[in-house]
PDB file of C-alpha atoms in Angstrom:
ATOM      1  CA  UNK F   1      46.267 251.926 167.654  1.00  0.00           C
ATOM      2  CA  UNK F   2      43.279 250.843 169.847  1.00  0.00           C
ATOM      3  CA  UNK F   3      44.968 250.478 173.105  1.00  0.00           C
ATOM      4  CA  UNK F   4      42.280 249.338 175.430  1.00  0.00           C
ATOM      5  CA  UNK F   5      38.567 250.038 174.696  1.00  0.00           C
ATOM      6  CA  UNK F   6      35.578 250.130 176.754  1.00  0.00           C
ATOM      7  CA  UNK F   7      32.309 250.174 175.222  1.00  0.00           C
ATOM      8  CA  UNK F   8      29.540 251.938 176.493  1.00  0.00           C
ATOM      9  CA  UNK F   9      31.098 255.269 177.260  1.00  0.00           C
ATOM     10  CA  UNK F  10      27.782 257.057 178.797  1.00  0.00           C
ATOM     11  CA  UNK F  11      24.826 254.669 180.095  1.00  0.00           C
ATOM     12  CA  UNK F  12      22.195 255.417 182.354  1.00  0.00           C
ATOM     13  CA  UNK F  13      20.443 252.505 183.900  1.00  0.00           C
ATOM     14  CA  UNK F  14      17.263 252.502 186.448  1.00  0.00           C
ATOM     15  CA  UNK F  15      17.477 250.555 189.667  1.00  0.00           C
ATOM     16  CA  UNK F  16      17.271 247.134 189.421  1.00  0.00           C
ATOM     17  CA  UNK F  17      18.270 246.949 186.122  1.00  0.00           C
ATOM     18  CA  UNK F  18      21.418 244.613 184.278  1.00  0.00           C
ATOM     19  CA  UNK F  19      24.308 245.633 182.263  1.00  0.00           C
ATOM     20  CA  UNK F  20      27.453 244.832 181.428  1.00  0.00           C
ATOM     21  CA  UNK F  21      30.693 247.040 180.642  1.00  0.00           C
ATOM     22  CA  UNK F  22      32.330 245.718 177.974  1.00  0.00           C
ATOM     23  CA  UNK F  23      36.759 246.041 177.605  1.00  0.00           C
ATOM     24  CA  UNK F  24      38.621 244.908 175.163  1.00  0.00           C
ATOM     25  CA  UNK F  25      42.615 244.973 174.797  1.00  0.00           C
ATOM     26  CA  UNK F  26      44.618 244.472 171.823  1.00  0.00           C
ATOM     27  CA  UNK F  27      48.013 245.048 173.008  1.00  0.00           C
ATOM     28  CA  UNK F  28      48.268 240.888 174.422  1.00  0.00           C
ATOM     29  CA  UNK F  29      47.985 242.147 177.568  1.00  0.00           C
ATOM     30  CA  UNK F  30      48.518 239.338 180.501  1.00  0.00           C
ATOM     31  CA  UNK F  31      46.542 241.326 183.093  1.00  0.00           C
ATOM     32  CA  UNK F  32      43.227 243.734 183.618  1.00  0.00           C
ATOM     33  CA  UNK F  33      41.738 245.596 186.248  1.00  0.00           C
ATOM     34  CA  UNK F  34      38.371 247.361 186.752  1.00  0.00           C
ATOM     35  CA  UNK F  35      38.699 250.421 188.333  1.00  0.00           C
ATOM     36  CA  UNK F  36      35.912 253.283 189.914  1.00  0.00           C
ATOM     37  CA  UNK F  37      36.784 256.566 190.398  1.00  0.00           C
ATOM     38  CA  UNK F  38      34.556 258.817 192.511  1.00  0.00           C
ATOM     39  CA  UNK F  39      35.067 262.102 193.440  1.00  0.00           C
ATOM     40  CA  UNK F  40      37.699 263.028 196.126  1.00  0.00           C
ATOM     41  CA  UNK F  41      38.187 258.985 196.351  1.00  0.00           C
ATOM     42  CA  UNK F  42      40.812 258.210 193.727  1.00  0.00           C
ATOM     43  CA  UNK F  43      40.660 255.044 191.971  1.00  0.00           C
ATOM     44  CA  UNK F  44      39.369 251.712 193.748  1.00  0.00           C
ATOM     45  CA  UNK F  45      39.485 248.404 191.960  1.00  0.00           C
ATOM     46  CA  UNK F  46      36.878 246.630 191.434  1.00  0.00           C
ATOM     47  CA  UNK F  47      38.377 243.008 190.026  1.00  0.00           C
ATOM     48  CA  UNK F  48      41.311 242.249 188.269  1.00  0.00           C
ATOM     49  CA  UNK F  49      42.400 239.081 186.084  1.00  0.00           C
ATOM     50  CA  UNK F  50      45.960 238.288 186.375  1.00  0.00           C
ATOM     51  CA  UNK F  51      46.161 235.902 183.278  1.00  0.00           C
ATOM     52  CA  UNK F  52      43.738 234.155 180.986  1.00  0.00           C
ATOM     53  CA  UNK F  53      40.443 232.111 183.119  1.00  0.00           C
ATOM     54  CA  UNK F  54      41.584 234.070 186.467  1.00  0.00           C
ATOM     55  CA  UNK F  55      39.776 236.917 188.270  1.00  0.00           C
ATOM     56  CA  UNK F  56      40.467 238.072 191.868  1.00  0.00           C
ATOM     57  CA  UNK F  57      38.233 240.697 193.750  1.00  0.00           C
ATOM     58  CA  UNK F  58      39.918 243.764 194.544  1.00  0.00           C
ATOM     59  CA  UNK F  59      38.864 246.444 197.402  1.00  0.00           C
ATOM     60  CA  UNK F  60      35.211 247.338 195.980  1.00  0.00           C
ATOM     61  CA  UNK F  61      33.454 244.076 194.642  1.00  0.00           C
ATOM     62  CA  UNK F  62      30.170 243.697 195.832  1.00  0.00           C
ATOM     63  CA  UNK F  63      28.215 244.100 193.272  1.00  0.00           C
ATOM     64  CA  UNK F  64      29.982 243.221 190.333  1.00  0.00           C
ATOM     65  CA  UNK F  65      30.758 240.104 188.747  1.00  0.00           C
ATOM     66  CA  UNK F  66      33.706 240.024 185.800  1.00  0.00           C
ATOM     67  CA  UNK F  67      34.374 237.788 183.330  1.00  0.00           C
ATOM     68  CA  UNK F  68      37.827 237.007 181.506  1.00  0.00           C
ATOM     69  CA  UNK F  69      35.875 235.883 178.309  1.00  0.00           C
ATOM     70  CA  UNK F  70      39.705 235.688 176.527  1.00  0.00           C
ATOM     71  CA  UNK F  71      43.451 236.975 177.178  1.00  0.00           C
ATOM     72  CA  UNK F  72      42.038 240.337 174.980  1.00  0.00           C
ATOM     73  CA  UNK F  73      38.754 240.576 177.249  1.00  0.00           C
ATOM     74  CA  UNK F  74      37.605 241.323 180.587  1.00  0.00           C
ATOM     75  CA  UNK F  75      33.804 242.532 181.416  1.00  0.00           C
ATOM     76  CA  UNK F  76      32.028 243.947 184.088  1.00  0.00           C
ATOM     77  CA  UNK F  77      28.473 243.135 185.094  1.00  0.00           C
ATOM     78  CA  UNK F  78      25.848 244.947 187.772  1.00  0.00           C
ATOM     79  CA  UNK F  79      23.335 242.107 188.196  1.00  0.00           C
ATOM     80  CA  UNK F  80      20.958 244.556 189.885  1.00  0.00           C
ATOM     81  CA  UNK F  81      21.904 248.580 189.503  1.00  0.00           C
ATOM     82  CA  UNK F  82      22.401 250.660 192.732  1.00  0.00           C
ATOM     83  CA  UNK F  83      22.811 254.357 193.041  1.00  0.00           C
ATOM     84  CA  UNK F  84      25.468 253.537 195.026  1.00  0.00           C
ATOM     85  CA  UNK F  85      27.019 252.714 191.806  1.00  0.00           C
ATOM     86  CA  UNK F  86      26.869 255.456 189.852  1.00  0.00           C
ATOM     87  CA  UNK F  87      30.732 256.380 189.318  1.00  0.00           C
ATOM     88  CA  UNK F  88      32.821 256.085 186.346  1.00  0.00           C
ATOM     89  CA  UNK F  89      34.563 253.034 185.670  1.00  0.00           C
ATOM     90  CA  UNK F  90      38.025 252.443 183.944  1.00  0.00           C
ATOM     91  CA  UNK F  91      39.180 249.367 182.400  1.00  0.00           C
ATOM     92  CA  UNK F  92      42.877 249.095 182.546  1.00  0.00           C
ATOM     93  CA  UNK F  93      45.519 246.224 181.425  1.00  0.00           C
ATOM     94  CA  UNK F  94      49.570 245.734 181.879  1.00  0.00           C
ATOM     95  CA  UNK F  95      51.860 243.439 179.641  1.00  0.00           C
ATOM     96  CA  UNK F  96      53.159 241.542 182.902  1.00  0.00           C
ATOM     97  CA  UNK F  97      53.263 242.125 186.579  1.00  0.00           C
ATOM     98  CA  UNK F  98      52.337 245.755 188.013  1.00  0.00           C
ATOM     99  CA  UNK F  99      54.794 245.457 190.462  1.00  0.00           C
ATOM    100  CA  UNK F 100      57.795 245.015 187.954  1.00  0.00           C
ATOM    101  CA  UNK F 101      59.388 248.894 186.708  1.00  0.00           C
ATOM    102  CA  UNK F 102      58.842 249.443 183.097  1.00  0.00           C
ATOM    103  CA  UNK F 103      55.478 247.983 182.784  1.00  0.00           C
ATOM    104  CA  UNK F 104      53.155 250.177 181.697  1.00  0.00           C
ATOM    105  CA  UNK F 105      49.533 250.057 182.625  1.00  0.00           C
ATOM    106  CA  UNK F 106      46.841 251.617 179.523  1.00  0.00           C
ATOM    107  CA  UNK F 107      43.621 252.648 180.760  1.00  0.00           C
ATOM    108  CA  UNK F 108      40.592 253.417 178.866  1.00  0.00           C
ATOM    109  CA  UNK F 109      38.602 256.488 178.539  1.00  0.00           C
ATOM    110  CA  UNK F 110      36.378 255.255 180.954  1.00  0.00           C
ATOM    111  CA  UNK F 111      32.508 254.629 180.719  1.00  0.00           C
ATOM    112  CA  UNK F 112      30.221 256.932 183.143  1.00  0.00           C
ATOM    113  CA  UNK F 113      27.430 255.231 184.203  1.00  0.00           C
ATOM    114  CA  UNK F 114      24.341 256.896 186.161  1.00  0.00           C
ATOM    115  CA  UNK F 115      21.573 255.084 187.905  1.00  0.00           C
ATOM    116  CA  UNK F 116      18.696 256.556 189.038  1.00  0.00           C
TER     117      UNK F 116
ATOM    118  CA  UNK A   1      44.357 246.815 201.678  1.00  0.00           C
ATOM    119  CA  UNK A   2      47.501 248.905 201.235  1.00  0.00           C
ATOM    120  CA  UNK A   3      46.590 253.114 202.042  1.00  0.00           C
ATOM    121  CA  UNK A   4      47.947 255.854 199.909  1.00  0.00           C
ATOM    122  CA  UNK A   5      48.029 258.903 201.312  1.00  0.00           C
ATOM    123  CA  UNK A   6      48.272 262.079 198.875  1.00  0.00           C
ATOM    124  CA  UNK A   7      48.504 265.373 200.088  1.00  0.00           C
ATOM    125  CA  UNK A   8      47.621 268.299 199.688  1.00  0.00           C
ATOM    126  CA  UNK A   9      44.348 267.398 198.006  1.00  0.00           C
ATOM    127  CA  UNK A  10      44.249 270.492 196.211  1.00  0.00           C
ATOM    128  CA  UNK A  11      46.936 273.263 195.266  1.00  0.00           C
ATOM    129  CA  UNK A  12      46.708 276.419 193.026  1.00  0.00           C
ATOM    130  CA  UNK A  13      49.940 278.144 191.785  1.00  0.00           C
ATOM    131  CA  UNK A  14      50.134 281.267 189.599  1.00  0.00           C
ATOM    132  CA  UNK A  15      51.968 280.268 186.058  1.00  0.00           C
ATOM    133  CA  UNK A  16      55.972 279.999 186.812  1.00  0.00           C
ATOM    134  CA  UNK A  17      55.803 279.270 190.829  1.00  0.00           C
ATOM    135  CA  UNK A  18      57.031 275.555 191.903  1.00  0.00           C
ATOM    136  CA  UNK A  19      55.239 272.743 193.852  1.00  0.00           C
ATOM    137  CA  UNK A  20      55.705 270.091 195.701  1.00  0.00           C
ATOM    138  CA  UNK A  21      53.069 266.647 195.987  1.00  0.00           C
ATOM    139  CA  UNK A  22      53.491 263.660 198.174  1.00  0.00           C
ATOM    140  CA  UNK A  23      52.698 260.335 198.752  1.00  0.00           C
ATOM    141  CA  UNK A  24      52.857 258.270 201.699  1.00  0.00           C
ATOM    142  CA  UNK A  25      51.947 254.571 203.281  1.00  0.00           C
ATOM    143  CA  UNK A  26      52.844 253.272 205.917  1.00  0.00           C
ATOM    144  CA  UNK A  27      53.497 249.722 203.458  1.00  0.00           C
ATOM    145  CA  UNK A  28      56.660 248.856 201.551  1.00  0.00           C
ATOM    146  CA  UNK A  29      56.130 249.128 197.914  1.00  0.00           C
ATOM    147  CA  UNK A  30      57.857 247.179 195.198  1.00  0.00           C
ATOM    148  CA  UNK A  31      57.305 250.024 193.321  1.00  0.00           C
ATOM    149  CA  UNK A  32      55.149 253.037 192.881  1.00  0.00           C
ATOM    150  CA  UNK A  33      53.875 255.208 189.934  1.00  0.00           C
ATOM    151  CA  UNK A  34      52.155 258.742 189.511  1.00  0.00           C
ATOM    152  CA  UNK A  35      49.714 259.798 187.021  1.00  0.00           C
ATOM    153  CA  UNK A  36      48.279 262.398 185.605  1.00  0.00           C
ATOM    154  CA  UNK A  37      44.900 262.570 184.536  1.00  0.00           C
ATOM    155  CA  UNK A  38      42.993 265.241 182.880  1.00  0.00           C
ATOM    156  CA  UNK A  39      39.088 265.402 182.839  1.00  0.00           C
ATOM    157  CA  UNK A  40      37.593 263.131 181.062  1.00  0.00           C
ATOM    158  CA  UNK A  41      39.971 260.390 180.154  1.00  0.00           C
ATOM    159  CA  UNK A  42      41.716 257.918 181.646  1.00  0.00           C
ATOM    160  CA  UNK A  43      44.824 258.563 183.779  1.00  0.00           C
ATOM    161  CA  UNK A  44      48.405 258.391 182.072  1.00  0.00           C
ATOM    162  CA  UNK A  45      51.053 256.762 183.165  1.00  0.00           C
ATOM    163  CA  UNK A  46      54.235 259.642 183.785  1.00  0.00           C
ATOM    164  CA  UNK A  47      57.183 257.329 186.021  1.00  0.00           C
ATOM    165  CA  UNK A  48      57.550 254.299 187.756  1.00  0.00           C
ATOM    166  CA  UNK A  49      60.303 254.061 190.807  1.00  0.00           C
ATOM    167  CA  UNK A  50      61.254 251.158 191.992  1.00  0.00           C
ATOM    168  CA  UNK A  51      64.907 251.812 194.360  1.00  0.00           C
ATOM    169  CA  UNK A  52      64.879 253.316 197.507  1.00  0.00           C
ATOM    170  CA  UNK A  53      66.222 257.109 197.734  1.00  0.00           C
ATOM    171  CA  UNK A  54      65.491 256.867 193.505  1.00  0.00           C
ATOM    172  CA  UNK A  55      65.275 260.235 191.850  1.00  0.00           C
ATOM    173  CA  UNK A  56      63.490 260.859 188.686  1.00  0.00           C
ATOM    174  CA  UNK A  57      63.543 263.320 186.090  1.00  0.00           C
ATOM    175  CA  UNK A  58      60.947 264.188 183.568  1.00  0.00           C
ATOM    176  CA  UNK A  59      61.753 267.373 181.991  1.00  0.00           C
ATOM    177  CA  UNK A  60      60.408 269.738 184.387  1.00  0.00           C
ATOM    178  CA  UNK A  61      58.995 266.805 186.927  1.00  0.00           C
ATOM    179  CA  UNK A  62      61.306 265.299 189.759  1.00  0.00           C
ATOM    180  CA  UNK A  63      60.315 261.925 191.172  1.00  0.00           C
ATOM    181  CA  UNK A  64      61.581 260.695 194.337  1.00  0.00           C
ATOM    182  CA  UNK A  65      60.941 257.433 195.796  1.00  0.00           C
ATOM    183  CA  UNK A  66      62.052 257.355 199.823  1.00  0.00           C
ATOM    184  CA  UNK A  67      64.656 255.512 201.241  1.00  0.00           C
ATOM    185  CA  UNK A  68      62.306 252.894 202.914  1.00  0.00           C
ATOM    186  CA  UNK A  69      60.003 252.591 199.703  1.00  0.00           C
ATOM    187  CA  UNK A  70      56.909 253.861 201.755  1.00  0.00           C
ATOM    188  CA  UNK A  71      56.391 257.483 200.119  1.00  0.00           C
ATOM    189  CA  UNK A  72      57.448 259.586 197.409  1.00  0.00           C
ATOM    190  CA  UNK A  73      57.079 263.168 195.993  1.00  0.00           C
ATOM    191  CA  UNK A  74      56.286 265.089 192.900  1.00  0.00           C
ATOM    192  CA  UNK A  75      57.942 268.748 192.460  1.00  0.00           C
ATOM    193  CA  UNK A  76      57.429 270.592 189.130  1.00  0.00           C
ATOM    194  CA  UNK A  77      59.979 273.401 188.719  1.00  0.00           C
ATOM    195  CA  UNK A  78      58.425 276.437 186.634  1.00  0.00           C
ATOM    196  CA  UNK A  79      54.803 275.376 186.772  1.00  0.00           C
ATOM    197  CA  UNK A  80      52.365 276.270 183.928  1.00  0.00           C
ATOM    198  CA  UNK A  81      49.298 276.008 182.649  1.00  0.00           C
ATOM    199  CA  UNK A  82      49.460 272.767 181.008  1.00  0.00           C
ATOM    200  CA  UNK A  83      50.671 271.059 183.973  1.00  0.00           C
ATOM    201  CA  UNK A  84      47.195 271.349 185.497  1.00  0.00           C
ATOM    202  CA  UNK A  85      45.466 268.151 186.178  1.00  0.00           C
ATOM    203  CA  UNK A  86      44.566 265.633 188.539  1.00  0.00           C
ATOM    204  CA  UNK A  87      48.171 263.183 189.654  1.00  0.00           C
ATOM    205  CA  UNK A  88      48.023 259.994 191.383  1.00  0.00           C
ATOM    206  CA  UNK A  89      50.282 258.033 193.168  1.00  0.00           C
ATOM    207  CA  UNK A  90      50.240 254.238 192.423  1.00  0.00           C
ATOM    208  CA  UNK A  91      51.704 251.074 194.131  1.00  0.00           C
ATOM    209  CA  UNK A  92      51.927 247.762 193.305  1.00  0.00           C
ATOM    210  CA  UNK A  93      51.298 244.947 195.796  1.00  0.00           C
ATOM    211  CA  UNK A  94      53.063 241.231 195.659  1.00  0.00           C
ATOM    212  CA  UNK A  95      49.598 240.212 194.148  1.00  0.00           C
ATOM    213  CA  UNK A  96      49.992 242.261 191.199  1.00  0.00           C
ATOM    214  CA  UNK A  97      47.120 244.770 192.144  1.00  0.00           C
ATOM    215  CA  UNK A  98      47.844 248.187 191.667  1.00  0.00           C
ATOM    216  CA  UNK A  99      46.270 250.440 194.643  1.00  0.00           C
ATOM    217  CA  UNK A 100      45.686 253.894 194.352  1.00  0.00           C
ATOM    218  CA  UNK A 101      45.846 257.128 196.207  1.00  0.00           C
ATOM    219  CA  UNK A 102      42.757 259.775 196.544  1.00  0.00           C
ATOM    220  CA  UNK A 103      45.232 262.121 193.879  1.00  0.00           C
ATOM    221  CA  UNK A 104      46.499 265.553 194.469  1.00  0.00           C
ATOM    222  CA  UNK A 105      44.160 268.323 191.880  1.00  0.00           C
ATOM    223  CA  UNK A 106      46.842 270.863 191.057  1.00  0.00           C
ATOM    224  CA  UNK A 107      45.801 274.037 189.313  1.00  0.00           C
ATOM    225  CA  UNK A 108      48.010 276.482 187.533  1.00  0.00           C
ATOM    226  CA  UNK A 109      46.966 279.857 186.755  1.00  0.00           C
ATOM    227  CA  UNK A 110      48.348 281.820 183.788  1.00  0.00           C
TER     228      UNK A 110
END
Protein backbone atom coordinates (compact mmCIF):
# COMPACT_ATOMS: atom_id res chain seq x y z
CA UNK A 1 0.00 0.00 0.00
CA UNK A 2 2.20 2.81 -1.47
CA UNK A 3 -0.09 5.68 -1.13
CA UNK A 4 1.78 8.56 -2.58
CA UNK A 5 5.63 8.55 -2.77
CA UNK A 6 8.13 11.16 -3.12
CA UNK A 7 11.54 10.32 -3.94
CA UNK A 8 14.36 12.02 -2.69
CA UNK A 9 13.50 12.26 0.96
CA UNK A 10 16.80 14.33 2.14
CA UNK A 11 18.84 16.33 -0.69
CA UNK A 12 21.11 19.03 -0.30
CA UNK A 13 21.83 21.06 -3.34
CA UNK A 14 24.40 24.19 -3.77
CA UNK A 15 23.15 27.41 -5.29
CA UNK A 16 22.60 27.41 -8.68
CA UNK A 17 22.21 24.00 -8.98
CA UNK A 18 19.00 21.69 -10.76
CA UNK A 19 16.84 19.08 -9.35
CA UNK A 20 13.81 17.68 -9.54
CA UNK A 21 11.37 16.13 -6.77
CA UNK A 22 9.99 13.26 -7.98
CA UNK A 23 5.90 11.99 -6.75
CA UNK A 24 4.30 9.29 -7.70
CA UNK A 25 0.57 8.13 -6.81
CA UNK A 26 -0.91 4.84 -7.17
CA UNK A 27 -4.24 5.28 -5.76
CA UNK A 28 -5.71 6.86 -9.59
CA UNK A 29 -5.72 9.92 -8.11
CA UNK A 30 -7.42 12.84 -10.42
CA UNK A 31 -5.55 15.66 -8.65
CA UNK A 32 -1.92 16.70 -6.98
CA UNK A 33 -0.55 19.46 -5.22
CA UNK A 34 2.98 20.53 -4.18
CA UNK A 35 3.09 21.83 -0.98
CA UNK A 36 6.12 23.77 1.36
CA UNK A 37 5.96 23.88 4.79
CA UNK A 38 8.23 26.26 6.71
CA UNK A 39 8.33 26.88 10.11
CA UNK A 40 5.53 28.92 11.85
CA UNK A 41 4.09 29.28 8.05
CA UNK A 42 1.88 26.23 7.59
CA UNK A 43 1.62 24.73 4.31
CA UNK A 44 1.75 26.92 0.98
CA UNK A 45 1.21 25.34 -2.40
CA UNK A 46 3.38 25.45 -4.73
CA UNK A 47 1.37 23.99 -8.07
CA UNK A 48 -1.29 21.72 -8.36
CA UNK A 49 -2.66 19.55 -11.42
CA UNK A 50 -6.30 19.16 -11.39
CA UNK A 51 -6.47 16.23 -13.98
CA UNK A 52 -4.14 14.58 -16.44
CA UNK A 53 -1.86 17.45 -18.92
CA UNK A 54 -3.11 20.38 -16.42
CA UNK A 55 -1.05 22.34 -13.86
CA UNK A 56 -2.11 25.65 -12.23
CA UNK A 57 0.29 27.79 -9.97
CA UNK A 58 -0.76 28.05 -6.54
CA UNK A 59 0.35 30.90 -3.88
CA UNK A 60 4.31 30.19 -3.94
CA UNK A 61 5.47 29.43 -7.62
CA UNK A 62 8.31 31.28 -8.58
CA UNK A 63 10.74 29.15 -8.87
CA UNK A 64 9.38 25.97 -9.64
CA UNK A 65 8.21 24.44 -12.67
CA UNK A 66 5.92 20.97 -12.41
CA UNK A 67 5.21 18.55 -14.69
CA UNK A 68 2.07 16.12 -14.89
CA UNK A 69 4.26 13.45 -16.73
CA UNK A 70 0.88 10.94 -16.28
CA UNK A 71 -2.52 10.75 -14.15
CA UNK A 72 0.01 8.69 -11.42
CA UNK A 73 2.79 11.56 -11.66
CA UNK A 74 3.45 15.01 -10.84
CA UNK A 75 7.21 16.52 -10.40
CA UNK A 76 8.74 19.41 -9.14
CA UNK A 77 11.77 21.15 -10.59
CA UNK A 78 14.20 24.20 -9.12
CA UNK A 79 15.87 25.28 -12.38
CA UNK A 80 18.40 27.27 -10.34
CA UNK A 81 18.49 26.47 -6.27
CA UNK A 82 17.91 29.41 -3.81
CA UNK A 83 18.32 29.41 -0.10
CA UNK A 84 15.22 30.87 -0.12
CA UNK A 85 14.14 27.45 -0.91
CA UNK A 86 15.28 25.41 1.52
CA UNK A 87 11.90 24.06 3.19
CA UNK A 88 10.38 20.75 3.05
CA UNK A 89 8.13 19.91 0.40
CA UNK A 90 5.01 17.56 0.39
CA UNK A 91 3.47 16.00 -2.50
CA UNK A 92 -0.15 15.41 -1.96
CA UNK A 93 -3.13 13.95 -4.29
CA UNK A 94 -7.20 13.60 -3.85
CA UNK A 95 -9.51 11.09 -5.81
CA UNK A 96 -11.78 14.12 -7.04
CA UNK A 97 -12.42 17.66 -6.07
CA UNK A 98 -10.96 19.04 -2.60
CA UNK A 99 -13.83 20.96 -2.11
CA UNK A 100 -16.34 17.92 -2.15
CA UNK A 101 -16.73 16.16 1.84
CA UNK A 102 -15.42 12.71 1.88
CA UNK A 103 -12.49 13.16 -0.29
CA UNK A 104 -9.56 12.44 1.22
CA UNK A 105 -6.30 14.09 0.42
CA UNK A 106 -2.80 11.51 1.04
CA UNK A 107 0.29 13.31 1.47
CA UNK A 108 3.71 12.02 1.37
CA UNK A 109 6.38 11.92 3.89
CA UNK A 110 7.78 14.81 2.46
CA UNK A 111 11.37 15.39 0.99
CA UNK A 112 13.65 18.09 2.99
CA UNK A 113 15.73 19.79 0.84
CA UNK A 114 18.70 22.23 1.99
CA UNK A 115 20.61 24.60 -0.19
CA UNK A 116 23.49 26.20 0.74
CA UNK B 1 -5.60 33.95 -1.89
CA UNK B 2 -8.04 32.76 0.77
CA UNK B 3 -6.34 33.49 4.74
CA UNK B 4 -6.61 30.97 7.48
CA UNK B 5 -6.24 32.15 10.60
CA UNK B 6 -5.29 29.53 13.49
CA UNK B 7 -4.97 30.48 16.86
CA UNK B 8 -3.38 30.09 19.47
CA UNK B 9 -0.15 29.16 17.72
CA UNK B 10 0.99 27.25 20.52
CA UNK B 11 -0.76 25.62 23.69
CA UNK B 12 0.60 23.29 26.48
CA UNK B 13 -1.87 21.33 28.72
CA UNK B 14 -0.93 18.97 31.57
CA UNK B 15 -2.26 15.19 30.64
CA UNK B 16 -6.29 15.14 31.32
CA UNK B 17 -7.03 19.14 30.98
CA UNK B 18 -9.26 20.16 27.75
CA UNK B 19 -8.56 22.59 24.83
CA UNK B 20 -9.96 24.46 22.55
CA UNK B 21 -8.29 25.47 18.66
CA UNK B 22 -9.78 27.70 16.08
CA UNK B 23 -9.90 28.62 12.74
CA UNK B 24 -11.07 31.59 11.07
CA UNK B 25 -11.35 33.53 7.44
CA UNK B 26 -12.99 36.00 6.64
CA UNK B 27 -13.98 33.67 3.08
CA UNK B 28 -16.86 31.22 2.73
CA UNK B 29 -15.62 27.76 2.51
CA UNK B 30 -17.22 24.87 0.71
CA UNK B 31 -15.69 22.98 3.16
CA UNK B 32 -12.86 22.81 5.58
CA UNK B 33 -10.59 20.06 7.11
CA UNK B 34 -8.06 19.78 10.13
CA UNK B 35 -5.02 17.78 10.37
CA UNK B 36 -2.79 16.53 12.44
CA UNK B 37 0.67 16.16 11.77
CA UNK B 38 3.42 14.77 13.78
CA UNK B 39 7.19 15.51 13.09
CA UNK B 40 8.42 14.21 10.38
CA UNK B 41 5.68 13.00 8.14
CA UNK B 42 3.17 14.25 6.27
CA UNK B 43 -0.04 15.67 7.78
CA UNK B 44 -3.19 13.29 8.21
CA UNK B 45 -6.30 13.92 7.32
CA UNK B 46 -8.79 13.71 10.86
CA UNK B 47 -12.55 15.44 9.48
CA UNK B 48 -13.92 17.24 6.80
CA UNK B 49 -17.16 19.68 7.47
CA UNK B 50 -18.96 20.82 4.98
CA UNK B 51 -22.73 22.36 6.64
CA UNK B 52 -22.94 25.35 8.42
CA UNK B 53 -23.38 25.08 12.42
CA UNK B 54 -21.96 21.11 11.59
CA UNK B 55 -20.67 19.34 14.64
CA UNK B 56 -18.24 16.57 14.54
CA UNK B 57 -17.25 13.88 16.68
CA UNK B 58 -14.11 11.88 16.70
CA UNK B 59 -13.85 9.99 19.81
CA UNK B 60 -12.46 12.47 22.06
CA UNK B 61 -12.25 15.41 19.17
CA UNK B 62 -15.33 17.80 18.49
CA UNK B 63 -15.42 19.58 15.15
CA UNK B 64 -17.49 22.49 14.55
CA UNK B 65 -17.91 24.23 11.39
CA UNK B 66 -19.72 27.95 11.97
CA UNK B 67 -22.90 28.92 10.89
CA UNK B 68 -21.57 31.18 8.01
CA UNK B 69 -18.85 28.52 6.89
CA UNK B 70 -15.97 31.08 7.66
CA UNK B 71 -14.34 29.37 10.90
CA UNK B 72 -14.37 26.39 12.90
CA UNK B 73 -12.92 24.87 16.15
CA UNK B 74 -11.15 21.90 17.53
CA UNK B 75 -11.81 20.92 21.39
CA UNK B 76 -10.28 17.66 22.73
CA UNK B 77 -11.99 16.58 25.97
CA UNK B 78 -9.42 14.68 28.37
CA UNK B 79 -6.23 15.60 26.57
CA UNK B 80 -3.17 13.26 26.62
CA UNK B 81 -0.07 12.65 25.57
CA UNK B 82 -0.67 11.20 22.29
CA UNK B 83 -2.77 13.95 21.20
CA UNK B 84 0.34 16.13 20.89
CA UNK B 85 1.12 17.33 17.48
CA UNK B 86 0.97 19.96 15.08
CA UNK B 87 -3.25 20.47 13.59
CA UNK B 88 -4.16 22.38 10.64
CA UNK B 89 -7.10 23.78 9.41
CA UNK B 90 -7.80 23.28 5.64
CA UNK B 91 -10.25 24.84 3.05
CA UNK B 92 -11.08 24.18 -0.20
CA UNK B 93 -11.58 26.91 -2.81
CA UNK B 94 -14.10 26.63 -6.05
CA UNK B 95 -10.75 25.91 -7.95
CA UNK B 96 -10.11 22.83 -6.17
CA UNK B 97 -6.96 24.19 -4.26
CA UNK B 98 -6.78 23.38 -0.83
CA UNK B 99 -5.30 26.47 1.32
CA UNK B 100 -3.89 26.11 4.52
CA UNK B 101 -3.63 27.70 7.88
CA UNK B 102 -0.13 28.50 9.82
CA UNK B 103 -1.46 25.26 12.36
CA UNK B 104 -1.98 25.38 16.03
CA UNK B 105 1.37 23.16 17.95
CA UNK B 106 -0.46 21.66 20.91
CA UNK B 107 1.59 19.98 23.59
CA UNK B 108 0.37 17.65 26.26
CA UNK B 109 2.30 16.91 29.23
CA UNK B 110 1.97 13.61 31.13
Amino acid sequence: NAGVTQTPKFQVLKTGQSMTLQCAQDMNHNSMYWYRQDPGMGLRLIYYSASEGTTDKGEVPNGYNVSRLNKREFSLRLESAAPSQTSVYFCASIFGQAALSGNTIYFGEGSWLTVV
Amino acid sequence: TQLLEQSPQFLSIQEGENLTVYCNSSSVFSSLQWYRQEPGEGPVLLVTVVTGGEVKKLKRLTFQFGDARKDSSLHITAAQPGDTGLYLCAGADGNNRLAFGKGNQVVVIP
